[in-house]
């Protein structure tokens, strides 16, 4: 978006971490909300129209992660939503008066295509400010749906056609009132995953010149007594090489101990971290004796996804030492706040180690949430040749790189995953690089549980191997050695990281 558009007095925007993110309306797409009782009539209209829905069928609204008010709990199963082509708008609003909300899609100044749902989020400065929230909600005719189950100062509010504005306008009004710490609209964006053992000879990522120097680390520790939470698409619990996984929480359905698997991506990430080693089958995980907790999400374009993922991050920090996140998406103050909380309060005040993939857009810009907070370890990818992978995002917030091409790992059983066997030899992306670093963080903590999250990050950065073909310089704000914009501090080195952690005992 050009500066001229941004500076227009009527330019649309939302607030993220004290900065305006400007928006340009997209004429083709629209988000609509309606009552479930009108589904049949609306579906009939859709079938008669030459303009089909962009995304599947109309869907029920999932308000998971929220302690619902009595009214919201009663009505939650009666609300549906859809994403339509914009030229369906007049037909919908003309023939179905029960449409209770509509809003356009936008292109943000960050280059992302996003929608704005009928929801927006407000974080109180303290619980005593709830009366201020109620007063402003009544003034603007919006409903307080409830507060977040795991971050109780965050409240969800809902607009309809009778409200004083749409969710974008009202989120800005609440934030600009200075009464609250944060307020932002619910962004509908593409939260997406960044994609003597039988196959050990193929695991170039663990041994060799551009590997993570794992073999020597394995002789020192296998990651016992450490928990790693994987927030992803669910994990194949019956896989014979994944004997250390427990289901924790389904972030979409709001179910504890759920075994849902939305696709194969999470299983591939889990294998890199914790596949059983030396069992005469499959692959070797980097930290084969860790306990893995699975937090599952479908990563579909839908309302409330940002809150669901933020809930996962906040919830995981209650039990996990390390959180591995091979995904990214649009900005969310609630996700950033959850990460900020983990850094300060996880592990009884030592901080939970949070690891994110930098993204696969080939951009000189690390994607969100990897770029959102200094505590995050932002991981890019390299290939077997030691060069930055062409898809791997890089830039100012990049901390470290790890292998991210042709990585052997576990797959869904019975041919339902990437390949026809129970393993794949070709897991690619910063999605593959991220769990390498999460696993090394687990190895570090297994030999020294007293380290803070910041100290774990420092060790990973200070002990990184300087991969060839890149020049490294001293950079302000980068205290752990020389750094390069394409590969960060260099390639994660499991063995030397473990040695440094032991030295600090």
PDB file of C-alpha atoms in Angstrom, residues 94-276:
ATOM      1  CA  UNK A  94     -31.901  -8.196  -0.120  1.00  0.00           C
ATOM      2  CA  UNK A  95     -33.443 -11.636   0.255  1.00  0.00           C
ATOM      3  CA  UNK A  96     -32.295 -12.638   3.757  1.00  0.00           C
ATOM      4  CA  UNK A  97     -32.982  -9.848   6.265  1.00  0.00           C
ATOM      5  CA  UNK A  98     -31.670 -12.080   9.076  1.00  0.00           C
ATOM      6  CA  UNK A  99     -28.070 -11.472   7.971  1.00  0.00           C
ATOM      7  CA  UNK A 100     -26.781  -9.965  11.196  1.00  0.00           C
ATOM      8  CA  UNK A 101     -23.355  -8.737  10.092  1.00  0.00           C
ATOM      9  CA  UNK A 102     -21.195  -8.258   7.027  1.00  0.00           C
ATOM     10  CA  UNK A 103     -17.744  -6.825   6.405  1.00  0.00           C
ATOM     11  CA  UNK A 104     -15.273  -6.675   3.511  1.00  0.00           C
ATOM     12  CA  UNK A 105     -11.863  -8.250   3.160  1.00  0.00           C
ATOM     13  CA  UNK A 106      -8.716  -6.122   3.084  1.00  0.00           C
ATOM     14  CA  UNK A 107      -5.115  -6.079   1.999  1.00  0.00           C
ATOM     15  CA  UNK A 108      -2.956  -4.906   4.887  1.00  0.00           C
ATOM     16  CA  UNK A 109       0.150  -2.732   4.760  1.00  0.00           C
ATOM     17  CA  UNK A 110       2.022  -5.934   5.694  1.00  0.00           C
ATOM     18  CA  UNK A 111       0.981  -7.434   2.349  1.00  0.00           C
ATOM     19  CA  UNK A 112      -1.536  -9.917   3.775  1.00  0.00           C
ATOM     20  CA  UNK A 113      -5.093 -10.564   2.634  1.00  0.00           C
ATOM     21  CA  UNK A 114      -7.314 -10.584   5.711  1.00  0.00           C
ATOM     22  CA  UNK A 115     -10.930 -10.427   6.719  1.00  0.00           C
ATOM     23  CA  UNK A 116     -12.405  -8.823   9.819  1.00  0.00           C
ATOM     24  CA  UNK A 117     -15.046 -10.868  11.609  1.00  0.00           C
ATOM     25  CA  UNK A 118     -17.868  -9.541  13.780  1.00  0.00           C
ATOM     26  CA  UNK A 119     -15.727 -10.116  16.886  1.00  0.00           C
ATOM     27  CA  UNK A 120     -13.135  -7.911  18.520  1.00  0.00           C
ATOM     28  CA  UNK A 121     -10.906  -8.342  21.551  1.00  0.00           C
ATOM     29  CA  UNK A 122     -10.150  -6.051  24.489  1.00  0.00           C
ATOM     30  CA  UNK A 123      -7.561  -6.566  27.219  1.00  0.00           C
ATOM     31  CA  UNK A 124      -8.275  -4.829  30.514  1.00  0.00           C
ATOM     32  CA  UNK A 125      -5.479  -3.060  32.351  1.00  0.00           C
ATOM     33  CA  UNK A 126      -6.786  -4.758  35.503  1.00  0.00           C
ATOM     34  CA  UNK A 127      -9.900  -6.685  36.490  1.00  0.00           C
ATOM     35  CA  UNK A 128     -11.330  -3.581  38.176  1.00  0.00           C
ATOM     36  CA  UNK A 129     -11.681  -2.038  34.696  1.00  0.00           C
ATOM     37  CA  UNK A 130     -14.480  -4.426  33.749  1.00  0.00           C
ATOM     38  CA  UNK A 131     -17.086  -1.765  34.582  1.00  0.00           C
ATOM     39  CA  UNK A 132     -15.465   0.532  32.001  1.00  0.00           C
ATOM     40  CA  UNK A 133     -15.727  -2.250  29.437  1.00  0.00           C
ATOM     41  CA  UNK A 134     -19.392  -2.825  30.236  1.00  0.00           C
ATOM     42  CA  UNK A 135     -20.161   0.896  30.021  1.00  0.00           C
ATOM     43  CA  UNK A 136     -18.509   1.331  26.629  1.00  0.00           C
ATOM     44  CA  UNK A 137     -20.080  -1.873  25.312  1.00  0.00           C
ATOM     45  CA  UNK A 138     -23.558  -0.654  26.259  1.00  0.00           C
ATOM     46  CA  UNK A 139     -22.867   2.742  24.705  1.00  0.00           C
ATOM     47  CA  UNK A 140     -21.926   1.117  21.380  1.00  0.00           C
ATOM     48  CA  UNK A 141     -24.552  -1.638  21.493  1.00  0.00           C
ATOM     49  CA  UNK A 142     -22.083  -4.515  21.412  1.00  0.00           C
ATOM     50  CA  UNK A 143     -22.282  -7.774  23.337  1.00  0.00           C
ATOM     51  CA  UNK A 144     -19.588  -8.979  25.730  1.00  0.00           C
ATOM     52  CA  UNK A 145     -19.289 -12.659  24.788  1.00  0.00           C
ATOM     53  CA  UNK A 146     -16.957 -13.554  27.664  1.00  0.00           C
ATOM     54  CA  UNK A 147     -13.308 -13.616  28.671  1.00  0.00           C
ATOM     55  CA  UNK A 148     -10.451 -15.912  27.698  1.00  0.00           C
ATOM     56  CA  UNK A 149     -10.248 -19.102  29.721  1.00  0.00           C
ATOM     57  CA  UNK A 150      -6.460 -18.961  30.067  1.00  0.00           C
ATOM     58  CA  UNK A 151      -5.809 -15.187  29.849  1.00  0.00           C
ATOM     59  CA  UNK A 152      -8.758 -13.787  31.828  1.00  0.00           C
ATOM     60  CA  UNK A 153      -8.082 -10.087  31.213  1.00  0.00           C
ATOM     61  CA  UNK A 154      -8.818 -10.615  27.495  1.00  0.00           C
ATOM     62  CA  UNK A 155     -12.512 -10.168  26.606  1.00  0.00           C
ATOM     63  CA  UNK A 156     -14.306 -11.000  23.358  1.00  0.00           C
ATOM     64  CA  UNK A 157     -17.040  -8.662  22.113  1.00  0.00           C
ATOM     65  CA  UNK A 158     -19.507  -9.129  19.266  1.00  0.00           C
ATOM     66  CA  UNK A 159     -21.036  -6.646  16.816  1.00  0.00           C
ATOM     67  CA  UNK A 160     -24.146  -6.888  14.669  1.00  0.00           C
ATOM     68  CA  UNK A 161     -26.048  -4.592  12.322  1.00  0.00           C
ATOM     69  CA  UNK A 162     -27.431  -2.650  15.297  1.00  0.00           C
ATOM     70  CA  UNK A 163     -24.015  -1.803  16.747  1.00  0.00           C
ATOM     71  CA  UNK A 164     -22.558   1.703  16.554  1.00  0.00           C
ATOM     72  CA  UNK A 165     -19.930   0.509  14.078  1.00  0.00           C
ATOM     73  CA  UNK A 166     -18.247  -2.565  12.712  1.00  0.00           C
ATOM     74  CA  UNK A 167     -15.620  -4.578  14.588  1.00  0.00           C
ATOM     75  CA  UNK A 168     -12.762  -2.663  12.984  1.00  0.00           C
ATOM     76  CA  UNK A 169     -14.161   0.742  13.940  1.00  0.00           C
ATOM     77  CA  UNK A 170     -15.133  -0.282  17.449  1.00  0.00           C
ATOM     78  CA  UNK A 171     -11.838  -1.999  18.230  1.00  0.00           C
ATOM     79  CA  UNK A 172     -10.132   1.271  17.334  1.00  0.00           C
ATOM     80  CA  UNK A 173     -12.570   3.286  19.445  1.00  0.00           C
ATOM     81  CA  UNK A 174     -11.989   1.073  22.480  1.00  0.00           C
ATOM     82  CA  UNK A 175      -8.208   1.234  22.059  1.00  0.00           C
ATOM     83  CA  UNK A 176      -8.112   4.982  21.395  1.00  0.00           C
ATOM     84  CA  UNK A 177     -10.156   5.608  24.535  1.00  0.00           C
ATOM     85  CA  UNK A 178      -6.946   4.767  26.477  1.00  0.00           C
ATOM     86  CA  UNK A 179      -9.104   2.869  28.975  1.00  0.00           C
ATOM     87  CA  UNK A 180      -7.703  -0.524  28.014  1.00  0.00           C
ATOM     88  CA  UNK A 181      -4.310  -2.094  27.403  1.00  0.00           C
ATOM     89  CA  UNK A 182      -5.182  -3.543  23.985  1.00  0.00           C
ATOM     90  CA  UNK A 183      -8.123  -3.674  21.613  1.00  0.00           C
ATOM     91  CA  UNK A 184      -8.078  -5.241  18.169  1.00  0.00           C
ATOM     92  CA  UNK A 185     -10.478  -6.807  15.668  1.00  0.00           C
ATOM     93  CA  UNK A 186     -10.634 -10.554  15.138  1.00  0.00           C
ATOM     94  CA  UNK A 187      -8.620 -11.055  11.979  1.00  0.00           C
ATOM     95  CA  UNK A 188      -9.612 -13.821   9.589  1.00  0.00           C
ATOM     96  CA  UNK A 189      -6.292 -14.656   8.015  1.00  0.00           C
ATOM     97  CA  UNK A 190      -4.229 -17.499   6.752  1.00  0.00           C
ATOM     98  CA  UNK A 191      -2.789 -18.992   9.918  1.00  0.00           C
ATOM     99  CA  UNK A 192      -0.850 -21.730   8.172  1.00  0.00           C
ATOM    100  CA  UNK A 193       1.688 -24.382   9.014  1.00  0.00           C
ATOM    101  CA  UNK A 194       5.066 -23.604   7.444  1.00  0.00           C
ATOM    102  CA  UNK A 195       5.591 -27.155   6.191  1.00  0.00           C
ATOM    103  CA  UNK A 196      20.142 -47.861  14.207  1.00  0.00           C
ATOM    104  CA  UNK A 197      17.013 -46.761  12.716  1.00  0.00           C
ATOM    105  CA  UNK A 198      15.926 -47.804   9.243  1.00  0.00           C
ATOM    106  CA  UNK A 199      16.248 -44.349   7.696  1.00  0.00           C
ATOM    107  CA  UNK A 200      19.044 -42.942   9.842  1.00  0.00           C
ATOM    108  CA  UNK A 201      21.459 -43.076   6.901  1.00  0.00           C
ATOM    109  CA  UNK A 202      19.174 -40.585   5.153  1.00  0.00           C
ATOM    110  CA  UNK A 203      19.110 -38.164   8.090  1.00  0.00           C
ATOM    111  CA  UNK A 204      21.674 -35.698   6.744  1.00  0.00           C
ATOM    112  CA  UNK A 205      20.209 -33.182   9.176  1.00  0.00           C
ATOM    113  CA  UNK A 206      21.702 -35.083  12.147  1.00  0.00           C
ATOM    114  CA  UNK A 207      25.183 -35.957  10.900  1.00  0.00           C
ATOM    115  CA  UNK A 208      27.589 -34.462   8.384  1.00  0.00           C
ATOM    116  CA  UNK A 209      29.057 -31.099   7.527  1.00  0.00           C
ATOM    117  CA  UNK A 210      25.820 -29.088   7.496  1.00  0.00           C
ATOM    118  CA  UNK A 211      23.985 -31.080  10.162  1.00  0.00           C
ATOM    119  CA  UNK A 212      23.127 -29.983  13.691  1.00  0.00           C
ATOM    120  CA  UNK A 213      26.027 -32.057  15.137  1.00  0.00           C
ATOM    121  CA  UNK A 214      23.611 -34.416  16.846  1.00  0.00           C
ATOM    122  CA  UNK A 215      25.505 -37.699  17.178  1.00  0.00           C
ATOM    123  CA  UNK A 216      27.903 -36.388  19.825  1.00  0.00           C
ATOM    124  CA  UNK A 217      25.054 -34.681  21.678  1.00  0.00           C
ATOM    125  CA  UNK A 218      23.124 -37.960  21.761  1.00  0.00           C
ATOM    126  CA  UNK A 219      25.966 -39.523  23.723  1.00  0.00           C
ATOM    127  CA  UNK A 220      25.450 -36.877  26.432  1.00  0.00           C
ATOM    128  CA  UNK A 221      21.664 -36.589  26.694  1.00  0.00           C
ATOM    129  CA  UNK A 222      18.451 -37.688  25.016  1.00  0.00           C
ATOM    130  CA  UNK A 223      16.198 -35.045  26.558  1.00  0.00           C
ATOM    131  CA  UNK A 224      14.752 -36.906  29.537  1.00  0.00           C
ATOM    132  CA  UNK A 225      12.593 -35.025  32.077  1.00  0.00           C
ATOM    133  CA  UNK A 226      11.703 -32.238  29.636  1.00  0.00           C
ATOM    134  CA  UNK A 227       8.274 -31.518  28.121  1.00  0.00           C
ATOM    135  CA  UNK A 228       7.882 -30.088  24.629  1.00  0.00           C
ATOM    136  CA  UNK A 229       4.494 -28.761  23.517  1.00  0.00           C
ATOM    137  CA  UNK A 230       3.849 -28.899  19.781  1.00  0.00           C
ATOM    138  CA  UNK A 231       1.098 -26.525  18.652  1.00  0.00           C
ATOM    139  CA  UNK A 232       0.229 -27.892  15.240  1.00  0.00           C
ATOM    140  CA  UNK A 233      -2.305 -30.053  13.402  1.00  0.00           C
ATOM    141  CA  UNK A 234      -2.309 -32.965  15.841  1.00  0.00           C
ATOM    142  CA  UNK A 235      -0.002 -35.977  16.110  1.00  0.00           C
ATOM    143  CA  UNK A 236      -0.411 -39.636  15.119  1.00  0.00           C
ATOM    144  CA  UNK A 237      -0.557 -41.213  18.572  1.00  0.00           C
ATOM    145  CA  UNK A 238      -0.406 -44.795  17.277  1.00  0.00           C
ATOM    146  CA  UNK A 239       2.802 -44.323  15.301  1.00  0.00           C
ATOM    147  CA  UNK A 240       5.331 -46.972  16.439  1.00  0.00           C
ATOM    148  CA  UNK A 241       8.134 -44.391  16.436  1.00  0.00           C
ATOM    149  CA  UNK A 242       6.193 -41.878  18.572  1.00  0.00           C
ATOM    150  CA  UNK A 243       5.780 -43.549  21.946  1.00  0.00           C
ATOM    151  CA  UNK A 244       6.204 -40.405  24.036  1.00  0.00           C
ATOM    152  CA  UNK A 245       3.240 -38.287  22.874  1.00  0.00           C
ATOM    153  CA  UNK A 246       0.167 -37.383  24.893  1.00  0.00           C
ATOM    154  CA  UNK A 247      -2.869 -35.467  23.580  1.00  0.00           C
ATOM    155  CA  UNK A 248      -3.277 -32.219  25.464  1.00  0.00           C
ATOM    156  CA  UNK A 249      -5.985 -29.999  23.948  1.00  0.00           C
ATOM    157  CA  UNK A 250      -7.926 -29.487  20.725  1.00  0.00           C
ATOM    158  CA  UNK A 251      -7.866 -25.722  20.258  1.00  0.00           C
ATOM    159  CA  UNK A 252     -10.701 -25.685  17.714  1.00  0.00           C
ATOM    160  CA  UNK A 253     -13.202 -27.865  19.557  1.00  0.00           C
ATOM    161  CA  UNK A 254     -12.131 -26.941  23.089  1.00  0.00           C
ATOM    162  CA  UNK A 255     -11.659 -30.574  24.073  1.00  0.00           C
ATOM    163  CA  UNK A 256      -9.105 -31.909  26.554  1.00  0.00           C
ATOM    164  CA  UNK A 257      -7.137 -35.041  25.687  1.00  0.00           C
ATOM    165  CA  UNK A 258      -8.536 -34.998  22.155  1.00  0.00           C
ATOM    166  CA  UNK A 259      -6.918 -37.232  19.551  1.00  0.00           C
ATOM    167  CA  UNK A 260      -7.962 -35.237  16.478  1.00  0.00           C
ATOM    168  CA  UNK A 261      -5.461 -35.148  13.620  1.00  0.00           C
ATOM    169  CA  UNK A 262      -6.244 -32.397  11.109  1.00  0.00           C
ATOM    170  CA  UNK A 263      -3.411 -33.349   8.749  1.00  0.00           C
ATOM    171  CA  UNK A 264       0.078 -34.860   8.651  1.00  0.00           C
ATOM    172  CA  UNK A 265       2.104 -31.729   9.427  1.00  0.00           C
ATOM    173  CA  UNK A 266       2.125 -32.087  13.217  1.00  0.00           C
ATOM    174  CA  UNK A 267       3.220 -35.725  13.049  1.00  0.00           C
ATOM    175  CA  UNK A 268       6.172 -34.748  10.861  1.00  0.00           C
ATOM    176  CA  UNK A 269       7.240 -32.062  13.344  1.00  0.00           C
ATOM    177  CA  UNK A 270       6.894 -34.491  16.255  1.00  0.00           C
ATOM    178  CA  UNK A 271       9.168 -37.044  14.616  1.00  0.00           C
ATOM    179  CA  UNK A 272      11.992 -34.545  14.219  1.00  0.00           C
ATOM    180  CA  UNK A 273      11.793 -33.699  17.906  1.00  0.00           C
ATOM    181  CA  UNK A 274      11.076 -36.968  19.623  1.00  0.00           C
ATOM    182  CA  UNK A 275      10.962 -40.102  17.454  1.00  0.00           C
ATOM    183  CA  UNK A 276      12.328 -43.105  19.334  1.00  0.00           C
TER     184      UNK A 276
END
